[in-house]
């Protein structure tokens, strides 16, 4: 059993209702939906709005930049002003940005609207974690964080499929319209059903209090340890996604549809690990150690198969699936324990952790292109490096 964090000042309920949990999961998934619905249509969108050749990826990057930067603002702001008003403001920005993206007549306006989508979606990513930290403790908090993390991880697999169907029937603007409609629906539910969870906050100190919260969070060694452990695992996952086309398409001649199904299997593997871990009834530290062990094992097996000349597309996919089961096994627990290590600044700690995760994911994807080696060597080497980093950062989580 995980003990509630000492010093908690608010009474916390034993179990969340199904409705509350679904709402927090929907908020968490909004940013991933906005990012990935348009993946099947990137080339068409870039041509329609006259973006330069080779810049279609900016349509995704704009949202990710907005999410990364926005979290650093909405987290500490919610510690000062409350979760509900900051969340509603973020959702309003998200809906307006989604509508603007749907109607954008040019590439520049589309990218600005996508940036606006990301800024708004950052509230949906950072604040559900803070709300859960306000409301729940101990094992309940870990279970809630598991569901939120799974919602964030599975949406990248589901959204491109949904976006492809919608775009094929109604055009790419319909996919962006769905983002606006989803955001509007979630906003209405928040207005009607989500009360303020952060009480006893102080508005004194202005910007100095925000900096003080950041200093407080960044001095908590255990929090940083769990944030870096989970960030290293996320970096490996992003690297595997980024390398999928070169691994399966360039390396083994798979068609784009098959490559898409392969990456969808990664998300399903993450989901499997996340659902399996609580059912094995092992302690939180054991979950993290087991997950890291699976990361190391899968990377070493992948490298061994490549060195022996036995690797195939299916075996490569099996090794990456094994690694993502490991990530699903340990990531939700690492995120939960990291947030539990900080008392009194849930919004800021959630923001810092989220920003570290975004940086780690971007670094993992970037390293794929920087390694001058075939994907069958580059992918397992990156996975092994990320696994060893996670193991090293885990030392920071040990009590002094």
Short mmCIF file of C-alpha atoms in Angstrom, two decimals:
data_model
loop_
_atom_site.label_atom_id
_atom_site.label_comp_id
_atom_site.label_asym_id
_atom_site.label_seq_id
_atom_site.Cartn_x
_atom_site.Cartn_y
_atom_site.Cartn_z
CA UNK A 1 0.00 0.00 0.00
CA UNK A 2 1.13 3.54 -0.79
CA UNK A 3 0.78 5.94 2.09
CA UNK A 4 -0.81 9.34 1.45
CA UNK A 5 1.67 12.18 1.31
CA UNK A 6 2.28 13.67 4.72
CA UNK A 7 1.05 17.17 5.28
CA UNK A 8 -1.98 16.92 3.00
CA UNK A 9 -4.33 19.70 4.04
CA UNK A 10 -7.46 18.67 2.18
CA UNK A 11 -9.80 15.75 2.75
CA UNK A 12 -9.56 13.37 -0.19
CA UNK A 13 -12.26 10.96 -1.33
CA UNK A 14 -11.69 7.22 -1.35
CA UNK A 15 -12.69 6.48 -4.95
CA UNK A 16 -13.53 8.70 -7.93
CA UNK A 17 -16.91 8.31 -9.57
CA UNK A 18 -16.98 6.87 -13.08
CA UNK A 19 -18.18 10.23 -14.42
CA UNK A 20 -15.39 12.21 -12.76
CA UNK A 21 -12.77 9.77 -14.01
CA UNK A 22 -14.11 9.84 -17.57
CA UNK A 23 -14.10 13.64 -17.57
CA UNK A 24 -10.49 13.81 -16.39
CA UNK A 25 -9.52 11.24 -19.03
CA UNK A 26 -11.33 13.21 -21.75
CA UNK A 27 -9.51 16.38 -20.73
CA UNK A 28 -6.17 14.57 -20.82
CA UNK A 29 -6.86 13.17 -24.29
CA UNK A 30 -7.85 16.49 -25.91
CA UNK A 31 -4.33 17.56 -26.80
CA UNK A 32 -3.44 14.19 -28.30
CA UNK A 33 -6.66 14.26 -30.32
CA UNK A 34 -5.89 17.70 -31.72
CA UNK A 35 -2.34 16.67 -32.56
CA UNK A 36 -3.03 13.33 -34.22
CA UNK A 37 -6.42 13.61 -35.96
CA UNK A 38 -4.72 15.29 -38.93
CA UNK A 39 -1.81 12.83 -39.26
CA UNK A 40 -3.32 10.96 -42.28
CA UNK A 41 -3.95 14.26 -44.10
CA UNK A 42 -0.73 16.20 -43.47
CA UNK A 43 0.36 16.24 -47.12
CA UNK A 44 -3.06 17.29 -48.36
CA UNK A 45 -3.38 20.00 -45.73
CA UNK A 46 0.06 21.42 -46.51
CA UNK A 47 -0.81 21.59 -50.22
CA UNK A 48 -4.24 23.14 -49.63
CA UNK A 49 -2.93 25.96 -47.43
CA UNK A 50 0.22 26.49 -49.51
CA UNK A 51 2.80 25.48 -46.92
CA UNK A 52 6.31 25.00 -48.38
CA UNK A 53 7.34 21.50 -49.40
CA UNK A 54 8.69 19.48 -46.52
CA UNK A 55 7.05 21.61 -43.83
CA UNK A 56 3.95 19.50 -43.23
CA UNK A 57 5.43 18.38 -39.91
CA UNK A 58 5.02 21.92 -38.60
CA UNK A 59 1.28 21.24 -38.46
CA UNK A 60 2.03 18.75 -35.67
CA UNK A 61 4.92 20.67 -34.12
CA UNK A 62 2.85 23.80 -33.60
CA UNK A 63 0.46 21.97 -31.28
CA UNK A 64 3.28 20.27 -29.37
CA UNK A 65 5.08 23.59 -28.83
CA UNK A 66 1.86 25.12 -27.53
CA UNK A 67 1.28 22.22 -25.14
CA UNK A 68 4.84 22.35 -23.85
CA UNK A 69 4.92 26.11 -23.25
CA UNK A 70 1.34 26.35 -22.04
CA UNK A 71 1.83 23.87 -19.22
CA UNK A 72 4.50 26.06 -17.67
CA UNK A 73 1.92 28.85 -17.42
CA UNK A 74 -1.32 27.09 -16.55
CA UNK A 75 0.20 24.92 -13.80
CA UNK A 76 1.47 27.66 -11.47
CA UNK A 77 -1.45 29.91 -12.44
CA UNK A 78 -3.86 27.25 -11.22
CA UNK A 79 -1.99 27.06 -7.90
CA UNK A 80 -2.72 30.76 -7.50
CA UNK A 81 -6.15 31.22 -9.11
CA UNK A 82 -7.69 27.76 -8.81
CA UNK A 83 -8.04 24.82 -11.18
CA UNK A 84 -11.53 25.53 -12.52
CA UNK A 85 -11.11 29.10 -13.90
CA UNK A 86 -7.74 28.29 -15.49
CA UNK A 87 -9.10 25.08 -16.99
CA UNK A 88 -12.14 26.86 -18.44
CA UNK A 89 -9.94 29.59 -19.90
CA UNK A 90 -7.69 26.95 -21.47
CA UNK A 91 -10.67 25.10 -22.94
CA UNK A 92 -12.03 28.35 -24.40
CA UNK A 93 -8.66 29.00 -26.06
CA UNK A 94 -8.64 25.42 -27.36
CA UNK A 95 -12.13 25.71 -28.89
CA UNK A 96 -11.36 29.08 -30.52
CA UNK A 97 -8.06 27.74 -31.84
CA UNK A 98 -9.78 24.64 -33.23
CA UNK A 99 -12.40 26.73 -35.01
CA UNK A 100 -9.70 29.03 -36.39
CA UNK A 101 -7.72 26.01 -37.63
CA UNK A 102 -10.83 24.58 -39.29
CA UNK A 103 -11.42 27.81 -41.20
CA UNK A 104 -7.77 28.85 -41.78
CA UNK A 105 -7.28 30.03 -45.38
CA UNK A 106 -3.46 30.05 -45.33
CA UNK A 107 -0.54 28.13 -43.92
CA UNK A 108 0.59 30.86 -41.52
CA UNK A 109 -2.89 31.26 -40.05
CA UNK A 110 -3.25 27.50 -39.75
CA UNK A 111 0.03 27.20 -37.83
CA UNK A 112 -0.94 30.07 -35.53
CA UNK A 113 -4.31 28.44 -34.90
CA UNK A 114 -2.62 25.10 -34.19
CA UNK A 115 -0.29 26.83 -31.72
CA UNK A 116 -3.40 28.26 -30.07
CA UNK A 117 -4.92 24.77 -29.93
CA UNK A 118 -1.82 23.52 -28.13
CA UNK A 119 -1.78 26.39 -25.65
CA UNK A 120 -5.40 25.66 -24.76
CA UNK A 121 -4.89 21.89 -24.66
CA UNK A 122 -2.05 22.33 -22.17
CA UNK A 123 -4.65 23.05 -19.49
CA UNK A 124 -6.37 19.77 -20.29
CA UNK A 125 -3.09 17.91 -19.90
CA UNK A 126 -1.59 19.54 -16.79
CA UNK A 127 -4.67 20.31 -14.70
CA UNK A 128 -6.37 16.89 -14.53
CA UNK A 129 -3.21 15.63 -12.81
CA UNK A 130 -3.36 18.55 -10.38
CA UNK A 131 -7.08 18.01 -9.77
CA UNK A 132 -6.46 14.33 -9.08
CA UNK A 133 -3.66 15.32 -6.68
CA UNK A 134 -6.08 17.66 -4.88
CA UNK A 135 -8.80 15.03 -4.56
CA UNK A 136 -7.17 11.64 -4.13
CA UNK A 137 -4.35 10.07 -2.16
CA UNK A 138 -2.41 6.83 -1.85
CA UNK A 139 -3.43 3.85 -3.95
CA UNK A 140 -6.50 5.68 -5.26
CA UNK A 141 -4.34 8.46 -6.66
CA UNK A 142 -2.05 5.94 -8.36
CA UNK A 143 -5.04 4.20 -9.96
CA UNK A 144 -6.45 7.50 -11.20
CA UNK A 145 -3.08 8.52 -12.62
CA UNK A 146 -2.86 5.16 -14.37
CA UNK A 147 -6.12 5.85 -16.18
CA UNK A 148 -5.11 9.40 -17.12
CA UNK A 149 -1.75 8.23 -18.43
CA UNK A 150 -3.39 5.46 -20.44
CA UNK A 151 -5.87 7.92 -21.97
CA UNK A 152 -2.99 10.14 -23.05
CA UNK A 153 -1.07 7.21 -24.51
CA UNK A 154 -3.86 5.42 -26.39
CA UNK A 155 -5.26 8.48 -28.17
CA UNK A 156 -2.25 8.77 -30.57
CA UNK A 157 -3.17 5.31 -31.89
CA UNK A 158 -6.91 5.92 -32.19
CA UNK A 159 -6.95 9.52 -33.42
CA UNK A 160 -5.18 8.94 -36.78
CA UNK A 161 -7.59 6.09 -37.60
CA UNK A 162 -10.59 8.27 -36.78
CA UNK A 163 -9.07 11.22 -38.58
CA UNK A 164 -8.40 9.13 -41.67
CA UNK A 165 -12.03 7.97 -41.83
CA UNK A 166 -13.42 11.48 -41.35
CA UNK A 167 -11.00 13.09 -43.78
CA UNK A 168 -11.73 10.43 -46.39
CA UNK A 169 -15.46 11.11 -46.17
CA UNK A 170 -15.66 14.85 -45.50
CA UNK A 171 -12.18 16.36 -45.96
CA UNK A 172 -9.44 17.37 -43.54
CA UNK A 173 -11.28 20.41 -42.21
CA UNK A 174 -13.92 18.08 -40.77
CA UNK A 175 -11.24 16.47 -38.58
CA UNK A 176 -10.35 19.85 -37.12
CA UNK A 177 -14.03 20.63 -36.68
CA UNK A 178 -14.30 17.48 -34.60
CA UNK A 179 -11.58 18.88 -32.31
CA UNK A 180 -13.64 22.04 -31.84
CA UNK A 181 -16.82 20.08 -31.17
CA UNK A 182 -15.08 17.79 -28.67
CA UNK A 183 -13.57 20.75 -26.86
CA UNK A 184 -16.92 22.49 -26.70
CA UNK A 185 -18.63 19.40 -25.31
CA UNK A 186 -15.97 18.92 -22.62
CA UNK A 187 -16.22 22.63 -21.72
CA UNK A 188 -19.95 22.31 -21.13
CA UNK A 189 -19.44 19.26 -18.92
CA UNK A 190 -16.74 21.07 -16.91
CA UNK A 191 -19.07 24.05 -16.44
CA UNK A 192 -21.88 21.84 -15.20
CA UNK A 193 -20.13 19.11 -13.27
CA UNK A 194 -16.56 19.98 -12.19
CA UNK A 195 -16.27 22.00 -8.98
CA UNK A 196 -13.14 23.72 -7.76
CA UNK A 197 -10.72 21.27 -6.11
CA UNK A 198 -7.96 23.61 -4.95
CA UNK A 199 -9.00 25.47 -1.79
CA UNK A 200 -6.95 27.50 0.65
CA UNK A 201 -4.86 29.04 -2.13
CA UNK A 202 -3.18 32.42 -1.73
CA UNK A 203 -2.95 35.17 -4.35
CA UNK A 204 -0.28 37.09 -2.49
CA UNK A 205 3.18 37.59 -3.88
CA UNK A 206 2.37 37.87 -7.59
CA UNK A 207 5.08 36.67 -9.95
CA UNK A 208 7.44 36.13 -7.03
CA UNK A 209 5.12 33.47 -5.63
CA UNK A 210 5.13 31.68 -8.99
CA UNK A 211 8.93 31.60 -8.99
CA UNK A 212 8.87 30.42 -5.40
CA UNK A 213 6.64 27.50 -6.40
CA UNK A 214 9.03 26.57 -9.18
CA UNK A 215 11.98 26.68 -6.78
CA UNK A 216 10.06 24.57 -4.29
CA UNK A 217 9.22 21.91 -6.89
CA UNK A 218 12.66 21.79 -8.47
CA UNK A 219 14.32 21.24 -5.10
CA UNK A 220 12.39 18.02 -4.46
CA UNK A 221 14.91 15.37 -5.49
CA UNK A 222 12.43 12.49 -5.47
CA UNK A 223 10.05 14.41 -7.74
CA UNK A 224 12.83 15.13 -10.21
CA UNK A 225 13.92 11.50 -10.10
CA UNK A 226 10.49 10.14 -10.99
CA UNK A 227 10.01 12.84 -13.63
CA UNK A 228 13.30 11.90 -15.29
CA UNK A 229 12.63 8.16 -15.01
CA UNK A 230 9.27 8.57 -16.74
CA UNK A 231 10.75 11.05 -19.21
CA UNK A 232 13.45 8.57 -20.27
CA UNK A 233 10.79 5.92 -20.88
CA UNK A 234 8.72 8.38 -22.92
CA UNK A 235 11.79 9.34 -24.99
CA UNK A 236 12.22 5.70 -26.03
CA UNK A 237 8.57 5.47 -27.04
CA UNK A 238 8.73 8.62 -29.16
CA UNK A 239 11.90 7.32 -30.81
CA UNK A 240 10.13 4.08 -31.73
CA UNK A 241 7.20 6.00 -33.23
CA UNK A 242 9.50 8.37 -35.13
CA UNK A 243 11.55 5.48 -36.57
CA UNK A 244 8.55 3.38 -37.66
CA UNK A 245 8.55 4.43 -41.31
CA UNK A 246 12.30 3.92 -41.77
CA UNK A 247 12.24 0.64 -39.83
CA UNK A 248 9.25 -1.06 -41.45
CA UNK A 249 8.94 0.87 -44.70
CA UNK A 250 12.54 1.56 -45.59
CA UNK A 251 14.02 -1.50 -43.89
CA UNK A 252 11.44 -4.19 -44.69
CA UNK A 253 9.30 -2.70 -47.47
CA UNK A 254 6.02 -2.49 -45.57
CA UNK A 255 3.26 -0.31 -47.01
CA UNK A 256 2.18 2.86 -45.10
CA UNK A 257 -1.01 1.16 -43.91
CA UNK A 258 0.98 -1.66 -42.35
CA UNK A 259 3.35 0.83 -40.75
CA UNK A 260 0.36 2.59 -39.21
CA UNK A 261 -0.94 -0.67 -37.78
CA UNK A 262 2.49 -1.40 -36.33
CA UNK A 263 2.56 1.92 -34.46
CA UNK A 264 -1.00 1.32 -33.27
CA UNK A 265 0.22 -1.92 -31.72
CA UNK A 266 2.70 0.11 -29.64
CA UNK A 267 -0.13 2.03 -28.00
CA UNK A 268 -2.05 -1.18 -27.39
CA UNK A 269 1.08 -2.66 -25.77
CA UNK A 270 1.31 0.37 -23.48
CA UNK A 271 -2.34 -0.11 -22.57
CA UNK A 272 -1.70 -3.80 -21.85
CA UNK A 273 1.16 -2.98 -19.50
CA UNK A 274 -0.83 -0.29 -17.76
CA UNK A 275 -3.80 -2.57 -17.17
CA UNK A 276 -1.67 -5.57 -16.20
CA UNK A 277 0.46 -3.88 -13.53
CA UNK A 278 -2.28 -3.24 -10.94
CA UNK A 279 -3.61 -6.79 -11.32
CA UNK A 280 -0.29 -8.37 -10.37
CA UNK A 281 -0.56 -6.77 -6.93
CA UNK A 282 3.08 -5.84 -6.69
CA UNK A 283 4.33 -2.73 -4.91
CA UNK A 284 4.93 0.57 -6.72
CA UNK A 285 8.71 0.29 -6.69
CA UNK A 286 8.51 -3.25 -8.04
CA UNK A 287 6.32 -1.99 -10.90
CA UNK A 288 8.91 0.60 -11.83
CA UNK A 289 11.83 -1.82 -11.58
CA UNK A 290 9.96 -4.46 -13.59
CA UNK A 291 9.11 -1.93 -16.27
CA UNK A 292 12.72 -0.77 -16.56
CA UNK A 293 13.81 -4.40 -16.67
CA UNK A 294 11.50 -5.05 -19.62
CA UNK A 295 12.92 -2.00 -21.38
CA UNK A 296 16.48 -3.27 -20.97
CA UNK A 297 15.57 -6.86 -21.89
CA UNK A 298 13.69 -5.91 -25.07
CA UNK A 299 16.53 -3.65 -26.27
CA UNK A 300 19.19 -6.30 -25.64
CA UNK A 301 17.14 -8.99 -27.41
CA UNK A 302 16.57 -6.63 -30.34
CA UNK A 303 20.30 -5.93 -30.58
CA UNK A 304 21.12 -9.63 -30.31
CA UNK A 305 18.72 -10.55 -33.11
CA UNK A 306 20.15 -7.80 -35.31
CA UNK A 307 23.75 -8.83 -34.63
CA UNK A 308 22.93 -12.47 -35.39
CA UNK A 309 21.18 -11.54 -38.64
CA UNK A 310 17.87 -13.06 -37.50
CA UNK A 311 15.85 -9.87 -37.14
CA UNK A 312 12.68 -9.49 -39.22
CA UNK A 313 9.93 -6.87 -39.28
CA UNK A 314 7.74 -9.04 -37.06
CA UNK A 315 10.50 -9.73 -34.55
CA UNK A 316 11.44 -6.04 -34.48
CA UNK A 317 7.81 -5.15 -33.80
CA UNK A 318 7.63 -7.82 -31.07
CA UNK A 319 10.67 -6.33 -29.31
CA UNK A 320 9.22 -2.82 -29.42
CA UNK A 321 5.86 -4.12 -28.20
CA UNK A 322 7.67 -5.75 -25.26
CA UNK A 323 9.38 -2.46 -24.46
CA UNK A 324 6.08 -0.57 -24.56
CA UNK A 325 4.49 -3.11 -22.22
CA UNK A 326 7.33 -2.20 -19.89
CA UNK A 327 6.63 1.52 -20.30
CA UNK A 328 2.93 0.95 -19.57
CA UNK A 329 3.87 -1.13 -16.54
CA UNK A 330 5.99 1.57 -14.89
CA UNK A 331 5.03 4.99 -16.28
CA UNK A 332 1.70 5.65 -14.49
CA UNK A 333 3.21 4.67 -11.14
CA UNK A 334 6.32 6.81 -11.70
CA UNK A 335 4.17 9.82 -12.60
CA UNK A 336 1.93 9.32 -9.56
CA UNK A 337 4.80 8.88 -7.09
CA UNK A 338 6.55 11.93 -8.52
CA UNK A 339 3.50 14.15 -8.01
CA UNK A 340 2.93 12.71 -4.53
CA UNK A 341 6.45 13.75 -3.55
CA UNK A 342 5.48 17.44 -3.78
CA UNK A 343 3.04 18.98 -1.33
CA UNK A 344 1.35 22.32 -1.86
CA UNK A 345 2.09 23.04 -5.54
CA UNK A 346 0.25 20.38 -7.54
CA UNK A 347 -0.28 22.62 -10.56
CA UNK A 348 3.35 23.65 -10.77
CA UNK A 349 4.67 20.12 -10.24
CA UNK A 350 2.32 18.78 -12.92
CA UNK A 351 3.50 21.52 -15.29
CA UNK A 352 7.19 20.84 -14.68
CA UNK A 353 6.71 17.11 -15.13
CA UNK A 354 4.68 17.63 -18.31
CA UNK A 355 7.27 19.98 -19.78
CA UNK A 356 10.08 17.52 -19.01
CA UNK A 357 8.09 14.79 -20.72
CA UNK A 358 7.57 16.94 -23.83
CA UNK A 359 11.28 17.76 -23.99
CA UNK A 360 12.19 14.09 -23.54
CA UNK A 361 9.76 12.99 -26.24
CA UNK A 362 11.07 15.58 -28.69
CA UNK A 363 14.67 14.55 -27.92
CA UNK A 364 13.87 10.88 -28.46
CA UNK A 365 12.30 11.58 -31.84
CA UNK A 366 15.19 13.84 -32.86
CA UNK A 367 17.90 11.32 -31.97
CA UNK A 368 16.45 8.84 -34.48
CA UNK A 369 17.40 11.08 -37.37
CA UNK A 370 20.77 11.96 -35.87
CA UNK A 371 22.12 8.38 -35.72
CA UNK A 372 23.80 7.42 -38.98
CA UNK A 373 22.90 3.73 -38.88
CA UNK A 374 20.17 1.44 -40.23
CA UNK A 375 16.96 1.53 -38.18
CA UNK A 376 17.44 -2.08 -37.02
CA UNK A 377 20.54 -0.85 -35.17
CA UNK A 378 19.45 2.70 -34.30
CA UNK A 379 16.12 1.79 -32.67
CA UNK A 380 17.41 -0.82 -30.19
CA UNK A 381 20.44 1.33 -29.36
CA UNK A 382 18.17 4.28 -28.53
CA UNK A 383 15.81 2.05 -26.56
CA UNK A 384 18.72 0.65 -24.58
CA UNK A 385 20.13 4.10 -23.92
CA UNK A 386 16.75 5.35 -22.67
CA UNK A 387 16.33 2.26 -20.48
CA UNK A 388 19.74 2.75 -18.90
CA UNK A 389 18.98 6.42 -18.31
CA UNK A 390 15.74 5.44 -16.58
CA UNK A 391 17.64 2.99 -14.40
CA UNK A 392 20.21 5.65 -13.51
CA UNK A 393 17.60 8.30 -12.72
CA UNK A 394 15.80 5.81 -10.47
CA UNK A 395 18.66 6.25 -7.99
CA UNK A 396 17.34 9.76 -7.31
CA UNK A 397 14.05 8.32 -6.08
CA UNK A 398 15.64 6.44 -3.19
CA UNK A 399 14.99 7.96 0.22
CA UNK A 400 18.02 9.54 1.87
#
